[in-house]
Amino acid sequence: MTHSYPLYVAIRAQCFCCQALQPFTFTSATDQVVCAVCRHHLGDDKAERRDSEHVQLWLAQYADLQEVHRKGIEKATADATEAGATILTLTGQVDELRGLVAGRFDRTVSGEIRAVLENDLVKRAERRGMLALRQLDWAMAVIWRLGTLHHDDPARSGSCVCGRTVTACAEGRALDPQRQAVADWEKKNLALLAAGQRHGLPADHPGVADGIR
């Protein structure tokens, strides 16, 4: 199988195995699009190891995205504070210039400058927020998919749907602390879907599939 990625360039591409964005430097169009983590667990005989390593990878990436989201909010807040100070400074300068030109500029000048700066600030903050939200949605969708593969089996008490006991299922135990957060995210996005708004649910989610049909 060949790929269309550029050669001899450091890029991030979606690994065919774990589906996560990973660093690659391809030297041939026939190079496997499989990341360094996944190369160690390829093969049917390593399926259990593969699932466990995927869970660890996705949870780590989810934690990283949460940190990126937190820093994005902090940066947007700091930008807002800095822009506010800049607006005050420019407003003062405009007032001084207004006095120097003996009224040639009316009182709307400072308001126009403020509006331009505030509009630019809002747009930049919205772009950062939207990017962080999409990254968070991607991570939550990955964990949701994992949750469908590892949860209590209603037909067999004490068992996971993967076939192992609940206590023996390392993936299920790793997911347990995140299940409520995923449920809250799923509920919120189902409401957005029902309202016809942008949502972060994956295409294979039952709610999305019902909507398509």
Short mmCIF file of C-alpha atoms in Angstrom, two decimals:
data_model
loop_
_atom_site.label_atom_id
_atom_site.label_comp_id
_atom_site.label_asym_id
_atom_site.label_seq_id
_atom_site.Cartn_x
_atom_site.Cartn_y
_atom_site.Cartn_z
CA MET A 1 0.00 0.00 0.00
CA THR A 2 1.35 3.43 -0.94
CA HIS A 3 0.68 6.82 0.64
CA SER A 4 0.65 10.37 -0.71
CA TYR A 5 2.54 12.09 2.12
CA PRO A 6 5.67 14.16 1.24
CA LEU A 7 9.04 12.44 1.62
CA TYR A 8 12.01 13.48 3.77
CA VAL A 9 9.91 16.04 5.65
CA ALA A 10 8.93 15.88 9.32
CA ILE A 11 5.12 15.86 9.40
CA ARG A 12 2.25 14.70 11.59
CA ALA A 13 -0.04 12.10 10.04
CA GLN A 14 -2.81 9.80 11.25
CA CYS A 15 -1.42 6.39 12.19
CA PHE A 16 -3.33 3.58 10.45
CA CYS A 17 -3.26 1.54 13.67
CA CYS A 18 -4.06 3.85 16.61
CA GLN A 19 -5.71 6.57 14.45
CA ALA A 20 -3.86 9.28 16.40
CA LEU A 21 -1.82 12.08 14.83
CA GLN A 22 1.83 11.04 15.16
CA PRO A 23 5.21 12.34 13.89
CA PHE A 24 6.55 10.76 10.69
CA THR A 25 9.41 11.30 8.25
CA PHE A 26 8.74 9.15 5.20
CA THR A 27 11.56 8.10 2.88
CA SER A 28 9.42 6.07 0.49
CA ALA A 29 5.84 6.10 -0.78
CA THR A 30 5.57 2.49 0.42
CA ASP A 31 6.59 3.22 4.03
CA GLN A 32 4.02 1.97 6.51
CA VAL A 33 1.90 4.76 8.01
CA VAL A 34 2.24 3.16 11.43
CA CYS A 35 3.77 5.05 14.35
CA ALA A 36 6.68 3.88 16.49
CA VAL A 37 4.36 2.84 19.34
CA CYS A 38 2.18 0.67 17.14
CA ARG A 39 5.00 -1.09 15.29
CA HIS A 40 5.66 -3.12 18.44
CA HIS A 41 2.17 -4.60 18.64
CA LEU A 42 1.26 -5.35 15.02
CA GLY A 43 -0.12 -8.83 14.42
CA ASP A 44 -3.19 -10.75 15.55
CA ASP A 45 -1.26 -12.47 18.33
CA LYS A 46 -0.62 -9.11 20.01
CA ALA A 47 -4.21 -7.83 20.01
CA GLU A 48 -4.46 -7.57 23.80
CA ARG A 49 -1.18 -5.67 24.02
CA ARG A 50 -2.30 -3.43 21.17
CA ASP A 51 -5.56 -2.47 22.91
CA SER A 52 -3.77 -1.75 26.18
CA GLU A 53 -1.11 0.41 24.53
CA HIS A 54 -3.75 2.27 22.53
CA VAL A 55 -5.66 3.09 25.71
CA GLN A 56 -2.50 4.40 27.37
CA LEU A 57 -1.61 6.46 24.28
CA TRP A 58 -5.08 7.98 23.89
CA LEU A 59 -5.42 8.82 27.57
CA ALA A 60 -1.99 10.50 27.49
CA GLN A 61 -2.97 12.52 24.41
CA TYR A 62 -6.27 13.44 26.07
CA ALA A 63 -4.37 14.75 29.11
CA ASP A 64 -2.07 16.74 26.82
CA LEU A 65 -5.06 18.27 25.01
CA GLN A 66 -6.64 19.24 28.32
CA GLU A 67 -3.40 21.03 29.24
CA VAL A 68 -3.33 22.78 25.83
CA HIS A 69 -6.92 23.85 26.37
CA ARG A 70 -6.11 25.23 29.84
CA LYS A 71 -3.10 27.15 28.52
CA GLY A 72 -5.20 28.48 25.63
CA ILE A 73 -7.72 29.93 28.07
CA GLU A 74 -4.92 31.47 30.15
CA LYS A 75 -3.34 32.96 27.02
CA ALA A 76 -6.67 34.41 25.84
CA THR A 77 -7.22 35.98 29.27
CA ALA A 78 -3.72 37.45 29.27
CA ASP A 79 -4.25 38.78 25.74
CA ALA A 80 -7.49 40.41 26.83
CA THR A 81 -5.74 42.13 29.73
CA GLU A 82 -2.90 43.30 27.51
CA ALA A 83 -5.28 44.54 24.83
CA GLY A 84 -7.28 46.42 27.45
CA ALA A 85 -4.13 48.23 28.57
CA THR A 86 -3.25 48.99 24.94
CA ILE A 87 -6.71 50.40 24.34
CA LEU A 88 -6.37 52.72 27.35
CA THR A 89 -2.97 53.91 26.13
CA LEU A 90 -4.18 54.56 22.59
CA THR A 91 -7.28 56.31 23.88
CA GLY A 92 -5.07 58.65 25.88
CA GLN A 93 -2.90 59.32 22.85
CA VAL A 94 -5.97 60.07 20.76
CA ASP A 95 -7.20 62.52 23.40
CA GLU A 96 -3.82 64.29 23.31
CA LEU A 97 -3.87 64.49 19.51
CA ARG A 98 -7.41 65.75 19.59
CA GLY A 99 -6.31 68.62 21.75
CA LEU A 100 -3.33 69.40 19.51
CA VAL A 101 -5.38 69.64 16.33
CA ALA A 102 -7.90 71.94 18.00
CA GLY A 103 -10.97 69.78 17.56
CA ARG A 104 -10.38 68.51 14.03
CA PHE A 105 -11.20 64.98 15.27
CA ASP A 106 -14.56 64.41 16.94
CA ARG A 107 -15.27 62.20 19.94
CA THR A 108 -15.86 59.10 17.78
CA VAL A 109 -12.16 58.55 17.00
CA SER A 110 -11.26 56.78 20.23
CA GLY A 111 -14.42 54.72 19.97
CA GLU A 112 -13.47 53.56 16.48
CA ILE A 113 -9.99 52.54 17.63
CA ARG A 114 -11.45 50.68 20.59
CA ALA A 115 -13.93 48.86 18.37
CA VAL A 116 -11.20 47.77 15.94
CA LEU A 117 -8.94 46.43 18.70
CA GLU A 118 -11.74 44.72 20.59
CA ASN A 119 -13.05 43.09 17.40
CA ASP A 120 -9.59 41.73 16.55
CA LEU A 121 -9.14 40.43 20.09
CA VAL A 122 -12.50 38.68 20.07
CA LYS A 123 -11.80 37.03 16.71
CA ARG A 124 -8.39 35.74 17.84
CA ALA A 125 -9.82 34.43 21.11
CA GLU A 126 -12.69 32.74 19.24
CA ARG A 127 -10.25 31.02 16.85
CA ARG A 128 -8.14 29.73 19.75
CA GLY A 129 -11.22 28.58 21.61
CA MET A 130 -12.64 26.79 18.55
CA LEU A 131 -9.35 24.97 17.92
CA ALA A 132 -9.10 23.88 21.55
CA LEU A 133 -12.74 22.73 21.49
CA ARG A 134 -12.19 20.64 18.37
CA GLN A 135 -9.12 19.02 19.89
CA LEU A 136 -11.08 18.24 23.05
CA ASP A 137 -13.96 16.80 21.00
CA TRP A 138 -11.53 14.55 19.11
CA ALA A 139 -10.06 13.21 22.37
CA MET A 140 -13.48 12.64 23.93
CA ALA A 141 -14.68 10.84 20.79
CA VAL A 142 -11.69 8.49 21.02
CA ILE A 143 -12.41 7.73 24.69
CA TRP A 144 -16.12 7.26 23.87
CA ARG A 145 -15.18 4.63 21.26
CA LEU A 146 -12.99 2.86 23.81
CA GLY A 147 -15.85 2.94 26.29
CA THR A 148 -18.06 1.06 23.83
CA LEU A 149 -15.45 -1.72 23.74
CA HIS A 150 -14.82 -1.91 27.48
CA HIS A 151 -17.73 -1.58 29.92
CA ASP A 152 -19.81 -3.78 32.21
CA ASP A 153 -21.66 -6.53 30.37
CA PRO A 154 -25.35 -6.34 31.42
CA ALA A 155 -25.78 -9.99 30.45
CA ARG A 156 -22.92 -11.23 32.66
CA SER A 157 -22.46 -9.71 36.08
CA GLY A 158 -18.83 -8.89 36.86
CA SER A 159 -17.74 -9.19 33.24
CA CYS A 160 -16.62 -6.66 30.64
CA VAL A 161 -18.11 -6.80 27.13
CA CYS A 162 -14.61 -7.57 25.86
CA GLY A 163 -14.89 -11.01 27.49
CA ARG A 164 -12.61 -10.52 30.47
CA THR A 165 -13.73 -9.98 34.04
CA VAL A 166 -14.12 -6.38 35.13
CA THR A 167 -11.16 -6.70 37.48
CA ALA A 168 -8.97 -8.22 34.74
CA CYS A 169 -9.83 -5.60 32.12
CA ALA A 170 -7.04 -3.03 32.36
CA GLU A 171 -8.64 -0.87 29.66
CA GLY A 172 -11.93 -0.67 31.53
CA ARG A 173 -10.18 0.29 34.77
CA ALA A 174 -8.19 2.98 32.96
CA LEU A 175 -11.39 4.40 31.47
CA ASP A 176 -13.45 4.36 34.69
CA PRO A 177 -12.29 7.81 35.98
CA GLN A 178 -13.26 9.38 32.63
CA ARG A 179 -16.67 7.77 32.10
CA GLN A 180 -18.70 10.55 33.78
CA ALA A 181 -16.82 13.25 31.84
CA VAL A 182 -17.50 11.36 28.59
CA ALA A 183 -21.18 10.95 29.52
CA ASP A 184 -21.48 14.70 30.19
CA TRP A 185 -19.72 15.49 26.89
CA GLU A 186 -21.98 13.05 25.03
CA LYS A 187 -25.14 14.55 26.56
CA LYS A 188 -24.04 18.09 25.68
CA ASN A 189 -23.21 17.19 22.08
CA LEU A 190 -26.43 15.24 21.58
CA ALA A 191 -28.29 18.41 22.59
CA LEU A 192 -26.25 20.40 20.05
CA LEU A 193 -27.01 17.78 17.40
CA ALA A 194 -30.74 17.93 18.15
CA ALA A 195 -30.62 21.72 17.86
CA GLY A 196 -28.92 21.50 14.46
CA GLN A 197 -25.70 23.06 15.78
CA ARG A 198 -22.07 22.04 15.40
CA HIS A 199 -21.26 19.03 17.60
CA GLY A 200 -18.24 16.85 18.29
CA LEU A 201 -19.87 13.41 18.08
CA PRO A 202 -18.13 10.96 15.71
CA ALA A 203 -19.96 9.78 12.60
CA ASP A 204 -20.40 6.27 14.04
CA HIS A 205 -22.21 7.51 17.17
CA PRO A 206 -25.78 6.10 17.31
CA GLY A 207 -27.23 9.59 17.68
CA VAL A 208 -25.48 10.80 14.52
CA ALA A 209 -26.35 7.62 12.59
CA ASP A 210 -30.06 7.98 13.55
CA GLY A 211 -29.97 11.57 12.39
CA ILE A 212 -28.44 10.57 9.04
CA ARG A 213 -31.11 7.94 8.47
#
